[in-house]
PDB file of C-alpha atoms in Angstrom:
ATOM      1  CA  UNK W 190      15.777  -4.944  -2.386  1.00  0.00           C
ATOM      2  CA  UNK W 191      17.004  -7.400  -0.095  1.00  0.00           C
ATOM      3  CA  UNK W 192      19.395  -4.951   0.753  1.00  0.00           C
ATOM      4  CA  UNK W 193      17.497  -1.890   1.177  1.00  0.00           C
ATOM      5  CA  UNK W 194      14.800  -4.060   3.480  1.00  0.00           C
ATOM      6  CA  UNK W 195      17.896  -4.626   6.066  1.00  0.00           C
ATOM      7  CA  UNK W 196      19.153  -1.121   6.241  1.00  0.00           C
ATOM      8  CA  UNK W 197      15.426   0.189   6.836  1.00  0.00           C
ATOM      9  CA  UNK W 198      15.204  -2.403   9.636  1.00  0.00           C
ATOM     10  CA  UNK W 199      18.293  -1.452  11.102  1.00  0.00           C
ATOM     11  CA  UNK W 200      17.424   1.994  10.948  1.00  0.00           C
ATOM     12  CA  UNK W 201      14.349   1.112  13.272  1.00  0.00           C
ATOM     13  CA  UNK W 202      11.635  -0.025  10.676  1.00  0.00           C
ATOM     14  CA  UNK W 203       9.114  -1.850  12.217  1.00  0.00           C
ATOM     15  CA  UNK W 204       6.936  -2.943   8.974  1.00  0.00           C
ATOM     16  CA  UNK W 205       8.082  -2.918   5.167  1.00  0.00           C
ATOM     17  CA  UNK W 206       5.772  -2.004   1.924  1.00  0.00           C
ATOM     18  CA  UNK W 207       7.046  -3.052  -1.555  1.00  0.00           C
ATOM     19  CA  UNK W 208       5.504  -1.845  -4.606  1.00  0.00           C
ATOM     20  CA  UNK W 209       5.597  -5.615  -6.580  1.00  0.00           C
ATOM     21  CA  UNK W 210       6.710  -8.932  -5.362  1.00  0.00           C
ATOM     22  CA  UNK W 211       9.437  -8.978  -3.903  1.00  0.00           C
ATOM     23  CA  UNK W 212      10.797 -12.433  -2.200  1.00  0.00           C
ATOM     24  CA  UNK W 213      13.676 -11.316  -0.690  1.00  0.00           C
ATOM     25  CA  UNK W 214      12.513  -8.539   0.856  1.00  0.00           C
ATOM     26  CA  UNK W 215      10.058 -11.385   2.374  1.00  0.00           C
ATOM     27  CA  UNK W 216      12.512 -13.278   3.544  1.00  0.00           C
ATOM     28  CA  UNK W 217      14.184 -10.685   5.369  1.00  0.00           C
ATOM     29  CA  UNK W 218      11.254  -8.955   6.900  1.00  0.00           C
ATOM     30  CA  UNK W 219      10.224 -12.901   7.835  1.00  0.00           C
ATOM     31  CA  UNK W 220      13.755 -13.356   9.305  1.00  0.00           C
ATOM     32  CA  UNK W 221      13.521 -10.312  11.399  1.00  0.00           C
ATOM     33  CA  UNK W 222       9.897 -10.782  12.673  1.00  0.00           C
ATOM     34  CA  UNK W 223       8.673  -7.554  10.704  1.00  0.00           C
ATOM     35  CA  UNK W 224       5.395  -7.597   9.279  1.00  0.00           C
ATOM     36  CA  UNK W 225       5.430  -6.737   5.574  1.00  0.00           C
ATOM     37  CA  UNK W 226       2.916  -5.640   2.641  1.00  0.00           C
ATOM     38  CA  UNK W 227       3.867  -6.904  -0.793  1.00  0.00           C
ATOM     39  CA  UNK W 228       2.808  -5.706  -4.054  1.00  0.00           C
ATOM     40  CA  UNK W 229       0.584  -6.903  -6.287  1.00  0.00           C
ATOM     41  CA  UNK W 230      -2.068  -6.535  -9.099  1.00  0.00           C
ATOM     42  CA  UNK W 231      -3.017  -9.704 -11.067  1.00  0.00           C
ATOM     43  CA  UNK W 232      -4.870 -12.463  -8.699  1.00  0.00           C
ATOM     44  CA  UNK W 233      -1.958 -14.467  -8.844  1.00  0.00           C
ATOM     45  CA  UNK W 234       0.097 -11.933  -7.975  1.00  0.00           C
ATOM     46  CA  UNK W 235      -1.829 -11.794  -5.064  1.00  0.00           C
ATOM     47  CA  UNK W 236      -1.568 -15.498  -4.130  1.00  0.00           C
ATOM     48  CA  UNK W 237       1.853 -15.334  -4.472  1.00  0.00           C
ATOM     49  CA  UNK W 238       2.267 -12.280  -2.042  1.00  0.00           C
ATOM     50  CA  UNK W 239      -0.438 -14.404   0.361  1.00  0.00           C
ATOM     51  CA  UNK W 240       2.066 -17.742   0.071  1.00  0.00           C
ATOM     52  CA  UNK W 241       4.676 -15.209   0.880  1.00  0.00           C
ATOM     53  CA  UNK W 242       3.141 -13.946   3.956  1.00  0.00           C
ATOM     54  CA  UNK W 243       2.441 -10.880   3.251  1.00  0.00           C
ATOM     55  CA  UNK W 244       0.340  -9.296   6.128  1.00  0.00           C
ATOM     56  CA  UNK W 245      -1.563  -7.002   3.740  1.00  0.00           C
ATOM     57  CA  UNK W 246      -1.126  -6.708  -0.056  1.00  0.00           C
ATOM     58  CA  UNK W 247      -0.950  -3.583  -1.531  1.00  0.00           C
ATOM     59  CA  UNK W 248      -2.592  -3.271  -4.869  1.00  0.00           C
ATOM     60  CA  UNK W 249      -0.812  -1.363  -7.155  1.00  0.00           C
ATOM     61  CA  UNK W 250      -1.863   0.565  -9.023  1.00  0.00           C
ATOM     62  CA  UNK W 251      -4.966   0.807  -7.608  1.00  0.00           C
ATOM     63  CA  UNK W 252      -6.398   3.411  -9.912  1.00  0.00           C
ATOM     64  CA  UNK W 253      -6.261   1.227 -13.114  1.00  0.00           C
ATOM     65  CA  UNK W 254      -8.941  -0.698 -11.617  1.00  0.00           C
ATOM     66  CA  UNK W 255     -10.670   0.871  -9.146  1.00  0.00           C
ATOM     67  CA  UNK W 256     -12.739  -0.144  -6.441  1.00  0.00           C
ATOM     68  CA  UNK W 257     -15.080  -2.394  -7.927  1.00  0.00           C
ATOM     69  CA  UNK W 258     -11.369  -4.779  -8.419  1.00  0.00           C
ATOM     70  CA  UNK W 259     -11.125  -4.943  -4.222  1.00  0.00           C
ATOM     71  CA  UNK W 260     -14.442  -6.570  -4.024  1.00  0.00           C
ATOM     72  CA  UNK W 261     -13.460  -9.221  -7.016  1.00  0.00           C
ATOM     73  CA  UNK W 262     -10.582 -10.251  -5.490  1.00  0.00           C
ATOM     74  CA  UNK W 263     -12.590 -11.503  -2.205  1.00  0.00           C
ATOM     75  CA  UNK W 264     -14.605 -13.397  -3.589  1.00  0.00           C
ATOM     76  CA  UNK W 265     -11.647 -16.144  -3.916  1.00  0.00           C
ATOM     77  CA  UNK W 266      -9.535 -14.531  -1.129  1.00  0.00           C
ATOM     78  CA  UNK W 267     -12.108 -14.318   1.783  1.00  0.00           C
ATOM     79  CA  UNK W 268     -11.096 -12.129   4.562  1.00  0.00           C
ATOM     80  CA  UNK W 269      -7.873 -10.842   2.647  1.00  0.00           C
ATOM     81  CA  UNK W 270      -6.639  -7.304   3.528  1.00  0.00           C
ATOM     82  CA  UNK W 271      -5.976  -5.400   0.782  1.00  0.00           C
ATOM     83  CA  UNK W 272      -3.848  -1.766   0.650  1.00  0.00           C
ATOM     84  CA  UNK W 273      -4.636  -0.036  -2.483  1.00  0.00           C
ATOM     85  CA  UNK W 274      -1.717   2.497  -3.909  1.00  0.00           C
ATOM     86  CA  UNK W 275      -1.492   4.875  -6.790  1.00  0.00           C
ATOM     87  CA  UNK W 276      -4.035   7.105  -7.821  1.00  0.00           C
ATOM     88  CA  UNK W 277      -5.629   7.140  -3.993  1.00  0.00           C
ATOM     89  CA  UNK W 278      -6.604  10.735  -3.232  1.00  0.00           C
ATOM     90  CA  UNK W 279      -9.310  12.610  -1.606  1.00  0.00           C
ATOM     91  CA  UNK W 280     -11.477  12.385  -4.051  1.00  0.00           C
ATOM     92  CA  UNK W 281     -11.905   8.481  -4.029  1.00  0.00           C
ATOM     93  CA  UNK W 282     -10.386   7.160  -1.101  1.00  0.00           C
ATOM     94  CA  UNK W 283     -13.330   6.681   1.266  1.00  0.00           C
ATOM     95  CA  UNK W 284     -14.971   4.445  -1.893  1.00  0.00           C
ATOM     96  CA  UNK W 285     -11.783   1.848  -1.835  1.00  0.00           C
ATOM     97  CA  UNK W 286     -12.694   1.516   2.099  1.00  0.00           C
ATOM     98  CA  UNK W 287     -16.284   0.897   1.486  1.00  0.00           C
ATOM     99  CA  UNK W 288     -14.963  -1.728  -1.260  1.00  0.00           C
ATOM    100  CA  UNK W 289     -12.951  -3.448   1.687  1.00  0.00           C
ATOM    101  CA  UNK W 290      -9.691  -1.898   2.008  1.00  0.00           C
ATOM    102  CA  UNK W 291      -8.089  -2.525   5.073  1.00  0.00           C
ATOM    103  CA  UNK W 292      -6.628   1.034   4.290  1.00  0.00           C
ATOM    104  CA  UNK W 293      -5.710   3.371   1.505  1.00  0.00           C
ATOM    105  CA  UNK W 294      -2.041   4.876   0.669  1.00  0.00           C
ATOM    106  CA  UNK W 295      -2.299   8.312  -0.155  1.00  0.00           C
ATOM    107  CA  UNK W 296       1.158   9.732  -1.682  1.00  0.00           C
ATOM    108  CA  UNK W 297       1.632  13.204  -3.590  1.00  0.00           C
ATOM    109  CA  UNK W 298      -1.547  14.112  -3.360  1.00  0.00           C
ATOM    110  CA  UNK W 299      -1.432  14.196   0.154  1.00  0.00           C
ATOM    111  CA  UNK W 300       2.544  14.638  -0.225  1.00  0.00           C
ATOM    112  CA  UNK W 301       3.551  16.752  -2.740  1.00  0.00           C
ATOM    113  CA  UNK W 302       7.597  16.588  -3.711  1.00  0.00           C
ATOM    114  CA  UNK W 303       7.578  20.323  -3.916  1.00  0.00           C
ATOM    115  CA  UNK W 304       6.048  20.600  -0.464  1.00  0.00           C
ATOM    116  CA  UNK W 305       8.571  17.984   0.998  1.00  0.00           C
ATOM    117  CA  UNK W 306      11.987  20.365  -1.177  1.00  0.00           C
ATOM    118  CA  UNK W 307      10.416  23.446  -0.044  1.00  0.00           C
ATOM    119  CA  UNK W 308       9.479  22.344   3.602  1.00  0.00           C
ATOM    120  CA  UNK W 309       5.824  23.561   4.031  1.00  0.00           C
ATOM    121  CA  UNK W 310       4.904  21.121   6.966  1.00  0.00           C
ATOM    122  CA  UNK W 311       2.013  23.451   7.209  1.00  0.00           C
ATOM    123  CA  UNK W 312       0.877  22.859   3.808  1.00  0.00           C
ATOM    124  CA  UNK W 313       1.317  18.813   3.824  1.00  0.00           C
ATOM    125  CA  UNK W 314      -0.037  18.724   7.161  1.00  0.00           C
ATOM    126  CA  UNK W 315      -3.713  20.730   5.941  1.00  0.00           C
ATOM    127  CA  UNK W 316      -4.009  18.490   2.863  1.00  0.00           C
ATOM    128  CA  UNK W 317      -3.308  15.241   5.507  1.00  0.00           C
ATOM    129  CA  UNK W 318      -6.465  16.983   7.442  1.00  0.00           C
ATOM    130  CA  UNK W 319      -8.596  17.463   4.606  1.00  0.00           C
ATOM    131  CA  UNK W 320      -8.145  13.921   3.373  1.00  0.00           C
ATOM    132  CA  UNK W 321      -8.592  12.455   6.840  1.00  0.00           C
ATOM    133  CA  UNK W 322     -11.440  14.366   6.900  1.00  0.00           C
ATOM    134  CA  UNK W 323     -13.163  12.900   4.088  1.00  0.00           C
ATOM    135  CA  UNK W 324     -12.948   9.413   4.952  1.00  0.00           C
ATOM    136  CA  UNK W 325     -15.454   9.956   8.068  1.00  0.00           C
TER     137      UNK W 325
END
């Protein structure tokens, strides 16, 4: 929210990701100067989030497409950089950036919530290894 996008930038954010479209969260990141990354999925989703000016747009949920959908969408939005989200692990994040991705978001498979309650940094930190590793 609208809200929500001015607390994080008070708090020191210094870029925003939404999972949808979000114009007020636009309009305060724009108003602040802080690059943001709007959600999208449909290609007029994405041309929304573009006309918004969204630095990147995150595609979401990436996994209900796949890779293949990254290339379709530049053929009418050349030069676009796209985020894909959800679904993104080891396992297939290396063939989103050879479809064009500008870069991948990884969450609980990278992140698990029980890792994060039970506070093995050591854990989260070898599975953020391993994935890095696999993108080489």
């Amino acid at each position: 929210t609208a809200e929500q996008a001015r607390a994080a930038i008070d708090a020191g954010a210094r870029f925003l990701v939404t999972p949808g479209l979000r114009p007020e969260v636009a309009a305060v990141a724009a108003a602040a100067g802080i690059p943001f990354s709007l959600g999208a999925m449909t290609p007029t989703e994405v041309a929304q989030a573009l006309d918004l000016g969204s630095a990147a747009v995150k595609i979401f949920p990436a996994r209900q497409l796949g890779p293949a959908y990254l290339k379709d969408l530049q053929g009418p939005y050349p030069g676009i950089r796209l985020l894909p989200s959800g679904g993104i692990d080891a396992s297939n994040a290396k063939s989103y950036l050879d479809a064009g991705a500008a870069a991948v978001c990884c969450g609980t498979s990278v992140v698990p919530p029980s890792a994060v309650a039970a506070g093995d940094w050591a854990d989260i930190s070898a599975r953020a290894a391993a994935f890095t590793a696999t993108l080489a």
